[in-house]
Short mmCIF file of C-alpha atoms in Angstrom, two decimals:
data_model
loop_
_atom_site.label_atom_id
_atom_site.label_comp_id
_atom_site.label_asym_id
_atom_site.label_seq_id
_atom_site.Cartn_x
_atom_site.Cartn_y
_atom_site.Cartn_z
CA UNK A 1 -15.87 81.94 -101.10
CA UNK A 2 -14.07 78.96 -99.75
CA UNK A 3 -10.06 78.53 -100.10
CA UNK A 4 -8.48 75.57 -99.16
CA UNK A 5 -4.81 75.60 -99.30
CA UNK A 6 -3.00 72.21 -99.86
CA UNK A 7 0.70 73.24 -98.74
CA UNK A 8 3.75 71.03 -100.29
CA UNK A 9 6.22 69.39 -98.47
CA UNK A 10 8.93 71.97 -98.53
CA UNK A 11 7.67 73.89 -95.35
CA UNK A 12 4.52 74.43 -93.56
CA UNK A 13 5.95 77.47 -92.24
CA UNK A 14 6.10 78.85 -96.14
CA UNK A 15 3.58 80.77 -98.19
CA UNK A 16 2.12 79.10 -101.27
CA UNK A 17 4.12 81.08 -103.57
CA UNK A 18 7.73 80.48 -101.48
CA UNK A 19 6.39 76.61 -102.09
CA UNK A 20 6.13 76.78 -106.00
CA UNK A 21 9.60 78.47 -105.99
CA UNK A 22 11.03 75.79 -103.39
CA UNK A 23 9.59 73.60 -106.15
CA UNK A 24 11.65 74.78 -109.24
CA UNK A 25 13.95 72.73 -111.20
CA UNK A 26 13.36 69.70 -108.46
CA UNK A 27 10.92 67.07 -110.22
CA UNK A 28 12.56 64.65 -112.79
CA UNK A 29 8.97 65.50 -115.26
CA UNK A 30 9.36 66.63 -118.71
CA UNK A 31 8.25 70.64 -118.43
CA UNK A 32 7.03 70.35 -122.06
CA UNK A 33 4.95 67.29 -121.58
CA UNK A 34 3.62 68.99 -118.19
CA UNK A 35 2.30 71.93 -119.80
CA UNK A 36 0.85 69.99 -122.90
CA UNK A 37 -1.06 68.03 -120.57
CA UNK A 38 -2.18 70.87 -118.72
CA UNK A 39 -3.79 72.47 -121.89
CA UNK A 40 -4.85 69.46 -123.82
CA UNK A 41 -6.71 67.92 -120.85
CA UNK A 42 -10.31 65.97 -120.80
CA UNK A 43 -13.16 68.04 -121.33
CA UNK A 44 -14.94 69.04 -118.32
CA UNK A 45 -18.70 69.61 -117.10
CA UNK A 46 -20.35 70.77 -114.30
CA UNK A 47 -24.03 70.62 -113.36
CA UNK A 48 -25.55 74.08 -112.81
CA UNK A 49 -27.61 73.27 -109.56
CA UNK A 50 -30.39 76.28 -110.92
CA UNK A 51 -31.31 75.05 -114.38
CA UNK A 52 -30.45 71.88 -113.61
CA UNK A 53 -28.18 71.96 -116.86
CA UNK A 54 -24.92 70.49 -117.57
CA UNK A 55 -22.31 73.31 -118.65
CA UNK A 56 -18.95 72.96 -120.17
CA UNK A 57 -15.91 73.62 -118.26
CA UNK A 58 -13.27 75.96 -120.11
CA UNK A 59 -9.52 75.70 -118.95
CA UNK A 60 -7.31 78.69 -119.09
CA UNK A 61 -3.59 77.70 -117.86
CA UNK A 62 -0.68 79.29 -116.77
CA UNK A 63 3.23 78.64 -115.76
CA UNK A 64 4.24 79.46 -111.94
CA UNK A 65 7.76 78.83 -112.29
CA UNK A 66 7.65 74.84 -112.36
CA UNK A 67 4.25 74.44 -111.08
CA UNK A 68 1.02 75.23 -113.49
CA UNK A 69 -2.20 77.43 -111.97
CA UNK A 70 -5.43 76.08 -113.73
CA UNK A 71 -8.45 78.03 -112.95
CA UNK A 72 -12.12 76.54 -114.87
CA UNK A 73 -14.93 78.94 -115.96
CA UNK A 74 -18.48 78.29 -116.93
CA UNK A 75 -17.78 80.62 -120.31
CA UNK A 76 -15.42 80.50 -122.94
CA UNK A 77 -14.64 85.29 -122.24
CA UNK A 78 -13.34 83.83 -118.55
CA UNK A 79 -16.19 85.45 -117.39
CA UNK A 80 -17.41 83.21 -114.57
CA UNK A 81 -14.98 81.34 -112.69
CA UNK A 82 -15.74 78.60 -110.64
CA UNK A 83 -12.47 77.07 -109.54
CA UNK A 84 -8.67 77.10 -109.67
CA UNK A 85 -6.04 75.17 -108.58
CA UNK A 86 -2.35 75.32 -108.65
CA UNK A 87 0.12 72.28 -109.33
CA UNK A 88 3.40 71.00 -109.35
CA UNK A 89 5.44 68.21 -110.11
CA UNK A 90 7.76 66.51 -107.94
CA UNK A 91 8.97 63.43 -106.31
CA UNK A 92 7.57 61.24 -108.95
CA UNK A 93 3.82 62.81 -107.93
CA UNK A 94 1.97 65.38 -109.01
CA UNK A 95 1.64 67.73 -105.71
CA UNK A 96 -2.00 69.77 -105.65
CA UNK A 97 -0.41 73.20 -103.68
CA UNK A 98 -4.07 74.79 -103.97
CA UNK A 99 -7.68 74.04 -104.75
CA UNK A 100 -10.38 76.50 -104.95
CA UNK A 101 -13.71 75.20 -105.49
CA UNK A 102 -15.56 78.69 -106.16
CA UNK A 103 -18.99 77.73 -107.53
CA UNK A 104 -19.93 74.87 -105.17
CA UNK A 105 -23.24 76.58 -104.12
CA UNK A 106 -24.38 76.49 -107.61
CA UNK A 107 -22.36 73.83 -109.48
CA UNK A 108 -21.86 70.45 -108.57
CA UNK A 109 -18.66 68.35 -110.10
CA UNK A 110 -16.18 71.45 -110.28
CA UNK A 111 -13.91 69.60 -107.78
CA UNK A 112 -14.01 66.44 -109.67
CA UNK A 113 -13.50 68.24 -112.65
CA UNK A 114 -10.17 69.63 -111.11
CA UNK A 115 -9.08 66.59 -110.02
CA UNK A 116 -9.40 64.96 -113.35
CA UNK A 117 -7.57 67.33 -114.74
CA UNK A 118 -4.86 67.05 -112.50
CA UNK A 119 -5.15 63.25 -112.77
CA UNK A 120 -4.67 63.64 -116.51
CA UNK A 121 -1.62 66.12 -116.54
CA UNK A 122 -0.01 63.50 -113.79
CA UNK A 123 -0.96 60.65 -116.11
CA UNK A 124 0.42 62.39 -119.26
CA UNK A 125 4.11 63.80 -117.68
CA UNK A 126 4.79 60.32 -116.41
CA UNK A 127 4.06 60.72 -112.91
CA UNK A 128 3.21 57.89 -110.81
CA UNK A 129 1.07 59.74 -107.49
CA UNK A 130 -1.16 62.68 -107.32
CA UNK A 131 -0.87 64.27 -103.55
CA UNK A 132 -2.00 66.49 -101.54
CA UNK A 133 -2.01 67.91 -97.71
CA UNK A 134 -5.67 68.44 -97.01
CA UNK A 135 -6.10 70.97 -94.53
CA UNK A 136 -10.38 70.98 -93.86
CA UNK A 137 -12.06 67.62 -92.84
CA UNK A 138 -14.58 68.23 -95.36
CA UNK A 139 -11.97 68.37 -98.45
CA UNK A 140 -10.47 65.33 -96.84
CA UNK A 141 -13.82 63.67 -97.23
CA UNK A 142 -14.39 64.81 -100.56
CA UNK A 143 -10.88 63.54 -101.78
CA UNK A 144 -11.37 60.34 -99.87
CA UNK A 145 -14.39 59.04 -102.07
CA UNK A 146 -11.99 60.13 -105.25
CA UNK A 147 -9.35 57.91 -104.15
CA UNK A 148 -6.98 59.63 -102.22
CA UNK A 149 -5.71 57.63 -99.35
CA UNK A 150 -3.90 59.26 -95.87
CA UNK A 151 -0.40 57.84 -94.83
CA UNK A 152 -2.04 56.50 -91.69
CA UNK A 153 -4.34 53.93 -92.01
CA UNK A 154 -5.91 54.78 -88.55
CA UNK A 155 -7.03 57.46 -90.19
CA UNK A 156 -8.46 55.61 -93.38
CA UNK A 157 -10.52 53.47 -91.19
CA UNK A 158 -11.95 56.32 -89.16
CA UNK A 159 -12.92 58.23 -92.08
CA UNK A 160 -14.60 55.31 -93.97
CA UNK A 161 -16.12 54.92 -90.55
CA UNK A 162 -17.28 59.11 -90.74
CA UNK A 163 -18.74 58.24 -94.87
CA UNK A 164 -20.75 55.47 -94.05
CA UNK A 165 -22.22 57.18 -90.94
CA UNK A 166 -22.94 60.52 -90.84
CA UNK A 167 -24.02 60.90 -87.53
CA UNK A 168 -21.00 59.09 -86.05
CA UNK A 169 -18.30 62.34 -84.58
CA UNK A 170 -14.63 60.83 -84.89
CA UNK A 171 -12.13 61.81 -82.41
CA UNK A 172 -9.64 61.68 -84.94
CA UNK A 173 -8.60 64.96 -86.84
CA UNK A 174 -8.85 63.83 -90.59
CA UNK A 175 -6.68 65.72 -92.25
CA UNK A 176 -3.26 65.76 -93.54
CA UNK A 177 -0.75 63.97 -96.15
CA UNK A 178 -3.28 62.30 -98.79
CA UNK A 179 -2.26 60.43 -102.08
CA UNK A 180 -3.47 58.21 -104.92
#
C-alpha cells in the first residue's frame, strides 16, 4: 500500500491530524453546503484491471472537525476499499491534506475518481481552487495531466518536458505547492 500525504499550509513540521485542527473554523465555506457536496457527489467508476470490468465507486463520508475524510469502495458493505482522501476548506480553495490511492494495482481511475469528487465538493461550497502539496514525483505527474499547476513555472515546463519524454531524467525535484 502506497500513502501519499499532501500536508496543508499550516506547518510542515505538523501531523495530518494537528493540520485538520489548525484548519477549524478558518475557511469562509458554508459547513452545510461542504458536507452536502461531499455526500451528494458524481457517481464514480473504476476499471477493474482483472475482468476488465467497470465497477461502481461507493462513497462513505465523514466530518474531521472542518475538514471531510472520503474513503471509495468497490462494494456498497465497505468491504473493499480502494482509496481515501481527506479534505478541507480554506483560503477560498479546497486543500487535499491526504490521498490514498489503495487499489491502483488492480483498478485504474480511483485517483481520478477522488479528484472529481473533490472537484465537485469545491465546485458546490463555492470555492474557487482545489490544492495540494504533492510530496512523490509520480503523484505530481499524475495531478499534472488533471490540471493541477505548481507555483513555479520552471517547474511546469520541466515536468511537461518529463510527460512528453519518458526517457528524459529532470534535474528538477517536481514536487511541491500544486493548484487548479
Amino acid at each position: 500500500m502506497m500513502r501519499t500525504n499532501y500536508n496543508n499550509w499550516p506547518s510542515d513540521g505538523q501531523s495530518v491530524d494537528q493540520q485538520r485542527d489548525a484548519l477549524a473554523g478558518t475557511s469562509g465555506a458554508d459547513g452545510a453546503a461542504f458536507t452536502a457536496a461531499l455526500a451528494a457527489g458524481p457517481a464514480s467508476s473504476a476499471f477493474d484491471k482483472r475482468t476488465g470490468v467497470s465497477v461502481r465507486l461507493h462513497r462513505v463520508s465523514s466530518n474531521i472537525g472542518n475538514a471531510q475524510s472520503v474513503s471509495l469502495f468497490t462494494d456498497a458493505n465497505e468491504r473493499n476499499k480502494v482509496g481515501a482522501m481527506t479534505v478541507a476548506p480554506g483560503r477560498n480553495s479546497l486543500r487535499i491534506l491526504s490521498i490514498e490511492n489503495l487499489g491502483r494495482s488492480r483498478y485504474k481511475g480511483v485517483g481520478t475518481a477522488m479528484i472529481e469528487v473533490a472537484d465537485h465538493t469545491r465546485q458546490s461550497a463555492g470555492l474557487s481552487k482545489l490544492s495540494l502539496l504533492s510530496q512523490d514525483e509520480g503523484a505530481s505527474a499524475f495531478f499534472y495531466k488533471k490540471g493541477f499547476r505548481f507555483a513555479d513555472e520552471g517547474k511546469n515546463a520541466e515536468m511537461r518536458t518529463v510527460i512528453s519524454n519518458p526517457r528524459y531524467v529532470s534535474d528538477e525535484i517536481l514536487m511541491g505547492e500544486m493548484e487548479r
